[in-house]
CSV table of C-alpha atoms and ligand atoms in Angstrom, one decimal:
chain,number,residue,atom,x,y,z
A,22,MET,CA,8.5,-12.0,11.7
A,23,ILE,CA,9.8,-8.6,12.8
A,24,VAL,CA,8.5,-5.6,10.8
A,25,GLU,CA,10.3,-2.3,10.9
A,26,GLN,CA,8.5,0.6,9.2
A,27,VAL,CA,11.1,3.1,8.0
A,28,TRP,CA,9.8,6.7,7.5
A,29,THR,CA,11.9,8.5,4.9
A,30,GLY,CA,10.7,12.0,5.7
A,31,ASN,CA,10.8,12.9,2.0
A,32,SER,CA,8.3,15.0,0.1
A,33,TYR,CA,6.6,11.9,-1.4
A,34,ARG,CA,6.1,10.6,2.1
A,35,ASN,CA,7.5,7.1,1.4
A,36,PHE,CA,7.5,4.3,3.9
A,37,ASN,CA,10.2,1.7,3.5
A,38,TYR,CA,10.2,-1.6,5.3
A,39,LEU,CA,12.5,-4.2,6.7
A,40,VAL,CA,11.1,-7.6,7.4
A,41,ALA,CA,13.4,-9.8,9.5
A,42,CYS,CA,13.6,-13.4,10.7
A,43,ALA,CA,14.0,-13.3,14.5
A,44,GLU,CA,16.0,-16.5,14.5
A,45,THR,CA,18.7,-15.7,11.8
A,46,GLY,CA,18.6,-11.9,11.6
A,47,GLU,CA,18.2,-12.1,7.8
A,48,ALA,CA,16.1,-9.3,6.4
A,49,LEU,CA,14.1,-8.4,3.3
A,50,ALA,CA,14.1,-4.7,2.4
A,51,ILE,CA,10.8,-3.5,0.8
A,52,ASP,CA,11.2,-0.5,-1.5
A,53,PRO,CA,14.3,0.8,0.3
A,54,LEU,CA,14.4,4.3,-1.2
A,55,ASP,CA,16.1,5.8,1.7
A,56,PHE,CA,18.8,3.1,1.6
A,57,LYS,CA,21.0,4.9,4.2
A,58,LYS,CA,18.2,4.8,6.8
A,59,CYS,CA,17.4,1.2,5.9
A,60,LEU,CA,21.0,0.2,6.3
A,61,ALA,CA,21.3,2.0,9.6
A,62,VAL,CA,18.2,0.4,11.0
A,63,ALA,CA,19.5,-3.1,9.9
A,64,ASP,CA,22.8,-2.3,11.5
A,65,GLU,CA,21.3,-1.2,14.7
A,66,ARG,CA,19.2,-4.3,15.0
A,67,GLY,CA,22.0,-6.6,13.9
A,68,TRP,CA,20.2,-7.7,10.7
A,69,ASN,CA,21.6,-8.7,7.4
A,70,ILE,CA,19.7,-7.5,4.4
A,71,THR,CA,19.8,-10.4,1.9
A,72,GLN,CA,16.9,-9.5,-0.4
A,73,ILE,CA,15.1,-6.5,-1.8
A,74,LEU,CA,11.5,-6.6,-3.0
A,75,ASN,CA,10.3,-3.8,-5.2
A,76,THR,CA,6.5,-3.6,-5.1
A,77,HIS,CA,6.6,-1.9,-8.5
A,78,GLU,CA,8.8,0.0,-10.9
A,79,HIS,CA,8.4,3.7,-9.9
A,80,SER,CA,11.6,5.5,-9.1
A,81,ASP,CA,10.6,6.4,-5.6
A,82,HIS,CA,10.4,2.6,-4.9
A,83,ILE,CA,13.5,1.3,-6.7
A,84,GLY,CA,15.8,4.4,-6.3
A,85,GLY,CA,17.6,2.9,-3.3
A,86,ASN,CA,18.3,-0.5,-4.7
A,87,LYS,CA,21.8,0.3,-5.8
A,88,GLY,CA,22.8,1.6,-2.4
A,89,VAL,CA,21.5,-1.5,-0.6
A,90,VAL,CA,23.1,-3.9,-3.2
A,91,ASN,CA,26.5,-2.1,-3.0
A,92,ALA,CA,26.5,-2.4,0.8
A,93,THR,CA,25.0,-5.9,1.3
A,94,GLY,CA,25.0,-7.8,-2.0
A,95,ALA,CA,21.3,-8.3,-1.7
A,96,THR,CA,19.3,-9.8,-4.6
A,97,ILE,CA,16.5,-7.9,-6.2
A,98,ILE,CA,13.0,-9.4,-6.5
A,99,ALA,CA,10.0,-7.9,-8.3
A,100,HIS,CA,7.0,-8.7,-10.5
A,101,LYS,CA,8.0,-11.1,-13.3
A,102,ASP,CA,7.1,-8.6,-16.0
A,103,ALA,CA,9.1,-5.7,-14.4
A,104,GLY,CA,12.5,-6.9,-15.6
A,105,ASN,CA,13.0,-4.2,-18.3
A,106,ARG,CA,12.1,-1.4,-15.9
A,107,ILE,CA,14.0,-2.5,-12.8
A,108,PRO,CA,17.8,-2.7,-13.3
A,109,ASN,CA,19.6,-5.9,-12.1
A,110,MET,CA,16.5,-7.7,-11.0
A,111,SER,CA,17.4,-11.3,-10.2
A,112,ARG,CA,14.1,-12.9,-9.5
A,113,GLY,CA,10.7,-12.3,-11.1
A,114,VAL,CA,7.7,-13.4,-9.1
A,115,SER,CA,4.1,-14.3,-9.9
A,116,ALA,CA,0.9,-14.7,-7.9
A,117,GLY,CA,1.3,-17.5,-5.3
A,118,ASP,CA,5.1,-17.4,-5.2
A,119,VAL,CA,6.6,-17.3,-1.8
A,120,ILE,CA,9.6,-15.2,-0.6
A,121,LYS,CA,11.4,-16.8,2.3
A,122,VAL,CA,13.4,-14.7,4.8
A,123,GLY,CA,15.7,-16.6,7.0
A,124,LYS,CA,14.1,-19.7,8.6
A,125,THR,CA,10.9,-18.3,9.9
A,126,VAL,CA,9.4,-15.8,7.5
A,127,GLU,CA,7.2,-16.6,4.5
A,128,LEU,CA,5.7,-13.9,2.4
A,129,GLU,CA,3.2,-14.8,-0.4
A,130,CYS,CA,3.2,-12.7,-3.5
A,131,LEU,CA,-0.1,-11.2,-4.7
A,132,ASP,CA,-0.2,-10.0,-8.3
A,133,THR,CA,-2.1,-6.7,-7.8
A,134,PRO,CA,-2.3,-4.6,-11.0
A,135,GLY,CA,-3.9,-1.2,-11.1
A,136,HIS,CA,-1.4,1.4,-9.9
A,137,THR,CA,1.0,-0.1,-12.4
A,138,MET,CA,0.6,-3.3,-14.3
A,139,CYS,CA,3.6,-4.9,-12.6
A,140,HIS,CA,2.7,-4.5,-8.9
A,141,ILE,CA,3.3,-7.0,-6.2
A,142,CYS,CA,1.8,-7.0,-2.7
A,143,LEU,CA,3.2,-9.3,-0.1
A,144,LEU,CA,1.0,-11.2,2.4
A,145,SER,CA,2.8,-12.6,5.4
A,146,ARG,CA,2.0,-16.1,6.6
A,147,THR,CA,1.8,-15.3,10.2
A,148,ASP,CA,-1.0,-15.7,12.9
A,149,GLN,CA,-1.9,-12.1,12.3
A,150,PRO,CA,-1.2,-11.5,8.6
A,151,GLY,CA,0.5,-8.4,7.4
A,152,LEU,CA,-0.1,-6.9,3.9
A,153,PHE,CA,2.8,-4.9,2.3
A,154,SER,CA,0.6,-3.0,-0.1
A,155,GLY,CA,3.0,-0.7,-1.9
A,156,ASP,CA,1.0,1.9,-3.9
A,157,THR,CA,-2.1,-0.3,-4.3
A,158,LEU,CA,-3.8,0.3,-1.0
A,159,PHE,CA,-3.0,3.2,1.3
A,160,ASN,CA,-4.3,3.9,4.8
A,161,ALA,CA,-7.8,5.3,4.0
A,162,GLY,CA,-7.0,5.4,0.2
A,163,ALA,CA,-6.1,3.7,-3.0
A,164,GLY,CA,-3.2,4.2,-5.5
A,165,ASN,CA,-3.5,6.5,-8.5
A,166,CYS,CA,-3.4,5.1,-12.0
A,167,HIS,CA,-1.8,7.8,-14.0
A,168,ASN,CA,1.7,6.5,-14.3
A,169,GLY,CA,1.2,3.2,-16.2
A,170,GLY,CA,-1.9,2.0,-14.4
A,171,HIS,CA,-5.5,1.3,-15.1
A,172,PRO,CA,-8.5,2.1,-12.8
A,173,GLU,CA,-10.5,-0.9,-14.0
A,174,GLU,CA,-7.6,-3.2,-13.0
A,175,LEU,CA,-7.3,-1.5,-9.7
A,176,TYR,CA,-11.0,-2.1,-9.1
A,177,GLU,CA,-10.6,-5.8,-9.9
A,178,THR,CA,-7.6,-6.0,-7.5
A,179,PHE,CA,-9.7,-4.4,-4.7
A,180,VAL,CA,-12.8,-6.6,-5.1
A,181,THR,CA,-11.2,-10.0,-6.0
A,182,GLN,CA,-8.1,-9.8,-3.8
A,183,LEU,CA,-8.0,-7.1,-1.1
A,184,GLU,CA,-11.7,-7.5,-0.1
A,185,THR,CA,-11.1,-11.2,0.6
A,186,LEU,CA,-8.3,-10.8,3.1
A,187,GLY,CA,-8.8,-11.4,6.8
A,188,GLU,CA,-10.3,-8.6,8.9
A,189,ASP,CA,-7.3,-8.5,11.2
A,190,THR,CA,-4.7,-8.1,8.4
A,191,LEU,CA,-2.3,-5.3,9.2
A,192,ILE,CA,-1.8,-2.8,6.4
A,193,TYR,CA,1.7,-1.6,5.6
A,194,PRO,CA,1.5,0.9,2.7
A,195,GLY,CA,4.2,2.5,0.6
A,196,HIS,CA,3.3,6.1,1.6
A,197,ASP,CA,1.9,8.0,4.5
A,198,TYR,CA,-1.2,9.7,3.0
A,199,LEU,CA,-3.5,9.0,6.0
A,200,VAL,CA,-4.6,12.5,6.8
A,201,ASN,CA,-5.2,13.6,3.3
A,202,ASN,CA,-7.0,10.4,2.5
A,203,LEU,CA,-9.3,10.7,5.6
A,204,GLU,CA,-10.1,14.3,4.4
A,205,PHE,CA,-11.2,12.8,1.1
A,206,THR,CA,-13.3,10.2,2.8
A,207,LEU,CA,-15.1,12.9,4.8
A,208,ASP,CA,-15.5,15.0,1.6
A,209,ARG,CA,-17.3,12.0,0.1
A,210,GLU,CA,-19.1,10.8,3.2
A,211,SER,CA,-19.4,13.6,5.7
A,212,ASP,CA,-21.3,11.4,8.3
A,213,ASN,CA,-18.5,8.9,8.6
A,214,ALA,CA,-17.8,9.0,12.3
A,215,VAL,CA,-14.9,6.6,12.2
A,216,ALA,CA,-13.0,8.7,9.7
A,217,GLN,CA,-13.8,11.9,11.7
A,218,GLN,CA,-12.6,10.3,14.9
A,219,MET,CA,-9.4,8.9,13.3
A,220,LEU,CA,-8.6,12.3,11.6
A,221,GLU,CA,-8.9,14.1,15.0
A,222,THR,CA,-6.6,11.5,16.7
A,223,TYR,CA,-4.0,11.2,14.0
A,224,ARG,CA,-3.9,14.6,12.3
A,225,GLY,CA,-0.6,15.4,13.9
A,226,GLN,CA,0.8,11.9,14.1
A,227,ASP,CA,4.5,11.3,14.1
A,228,PRO,CA,5.2,9.3,10.9
A,229,ASP,CA,8.1,7.7,12.6
A,230,ASP,CA,5.6,6.0,14.9
A,231,ALA,CA,2.6,5.8,12.5
A,232,LEU,CA,-0.7,4.2,13.0
A,233,VAL,CA,-0.9,0.7,11.5
A,234,THR,CA,-4.5,0.0,10.5
A,235,THR,CA,-6.2,-3.3,10.0
A,236,LEU,CA,-8.4,-4.3,7.0
A,237,ALA,CA,-11.4,-4.1,9.3
A,238,GLN,CA,-10.6,-0.4,10.0
A,239,GLU,CA,-10.0,0.3,6.3
A,240,ARG,CA,-13.5,-1.1,5.5
A,241,GLU,CA,-14.9,1.6,7.9
A,242,MET,CA,-13.0,4.6,6.7
A,243,ASN,CA,-11.5,4.0,3.3
A,244,THR,CA,-13.9,5.3,0.6
A,245,PHE,CA,-12.6,2.7,-1.9
A,246,PHE,CA,-14.0,-0.1,0.4
A,247,ARG,CA,-17.3,1.8,0.9
A,248,LEU,CA,-18.8,1.5,-2.6
A,249,SER,CA,-22.2,0.5,-1.2
A,250,SER,CA,-22.4,3.2,1.5
A,251,PRO,CA,-25.7,5.0,1.1
A,252,SER,CA,-24.1,8.4,1.8
A,253,VAL,CA,-21.2,7.8,-0.6
A,254,ILE,CA,-23.7,6.8,-3.4
A,255,ALA,CA,-26.2,9.6,-2.6
A,256,LYS,CA,-23.6,12.4,-2.9
A,257,LEU,CA,-22.0,10.8,-6.0
A,258,VAL,CA,-25.4,10.5,-7.8
A,259,GLU,CA,-26.4,14.0,-6.8
A,260,GLU,CA,-23.3,15.5,-8.3
A,261,HIS,CA,-23.1,13.1,-11.3
A,262,PRO,CA,-26.6,12.2,-12.5
A,263,GLU,CA,-25.2,10.5,-15.5
A,264,LEU,CA,-24.4,7.6,-13.1
A,265,GLY,CA,-28.1,6.8,-12.7
A,266,ASP,CA,-30.0,6.3,-9.4
A,267,SER,CA,-28.2,3.1,-8.4
A,268,PRO,CA,-24.7,2.8,-9.9
A,269,ASP,CA,-23.0,-0.5,-9.6
A,270,PRO,CA,-19.9,-0.8,-7.3
A,271,LYS,CA,-17.5,-0.6,-10.3
A,272,ALA,CA,-19.0,2.7,-11.5
A,273,VAL,CA,-18.8,4.1,-8.0
A,274,PHE,CA,-15.1,3.0,-7.6
A,275,LEU,CA,-14.1,4.5,-11.0
A,276,LYS,CA,-15.8,7.8,-10.3
A,277,LEU,CA,-14.2,8.0,-6.8
A,278,ARG,CA,-10.8,7.2,-8.3
A,279,GLU,CA,-11.4,10.0,-10.9
A,280,LEU,CA,-12.5,12.5,-8.3
A,281,ARG,CA,-9.6,11.7,-6.1
A,282,ASN,CA,-7.2,12.8,-8.9
A,283,SER,CA,-8.4,16.3,-9.0
A,284,TRP,CA,-9.3,16.7,-5.3
B,322,ZN,ZN1,4.1,4.2,-7.5
């Protein structure tokens, strides 16, 4: 499996992806908003884009479908319930379905509601797994829920699915929000040395050559994985006494998600 992270350079800071089979040169385009860039990268590498996967229905994820389809005839895959929101979708997928790319690449579909209720993450079946996490999980952050999502569902997705992935899973999110998210982490947990160090190292990073984190790293510096951190809880309880002295992880997650919206 070859992964090409395509930085769009737009104001929403979208990342698009090409996932290719090294043997056949067939490629899957994930959320190819900047379809010209995606087509140019495929061209350069000698790849054929045969399929598109939309992680979810938002326009900054599906807006490049037409351009890719016109140029390549690729088919469009998305969550089974996204059909009325994504034009010309030809395959609807559910949890456990597998998307094959060429002869060597297999990507398992995870049904990950929360950011929207039709959100798919892809997990590669490779020695070191890769998670294409769309707007569910960002580097050092979590997706918002104010355009068709639900925070409770996002919490469930985090604890029942993302938390259970292997520590060495590589995280490929739909946007580059690393710096902003690390700043939020430090706002909530000022003694988080890992987040502090990472912010210093990557504050001025070139998104064309962005840091790819692992789940192990996320656990150390992503507030939404740090629901039992004593400093996260202490600050939250001090500011929001209505949470009680020892709020459960779900209450912590929901309050953090709410605070992130207005931060
Ligand atoms: Zn979105």
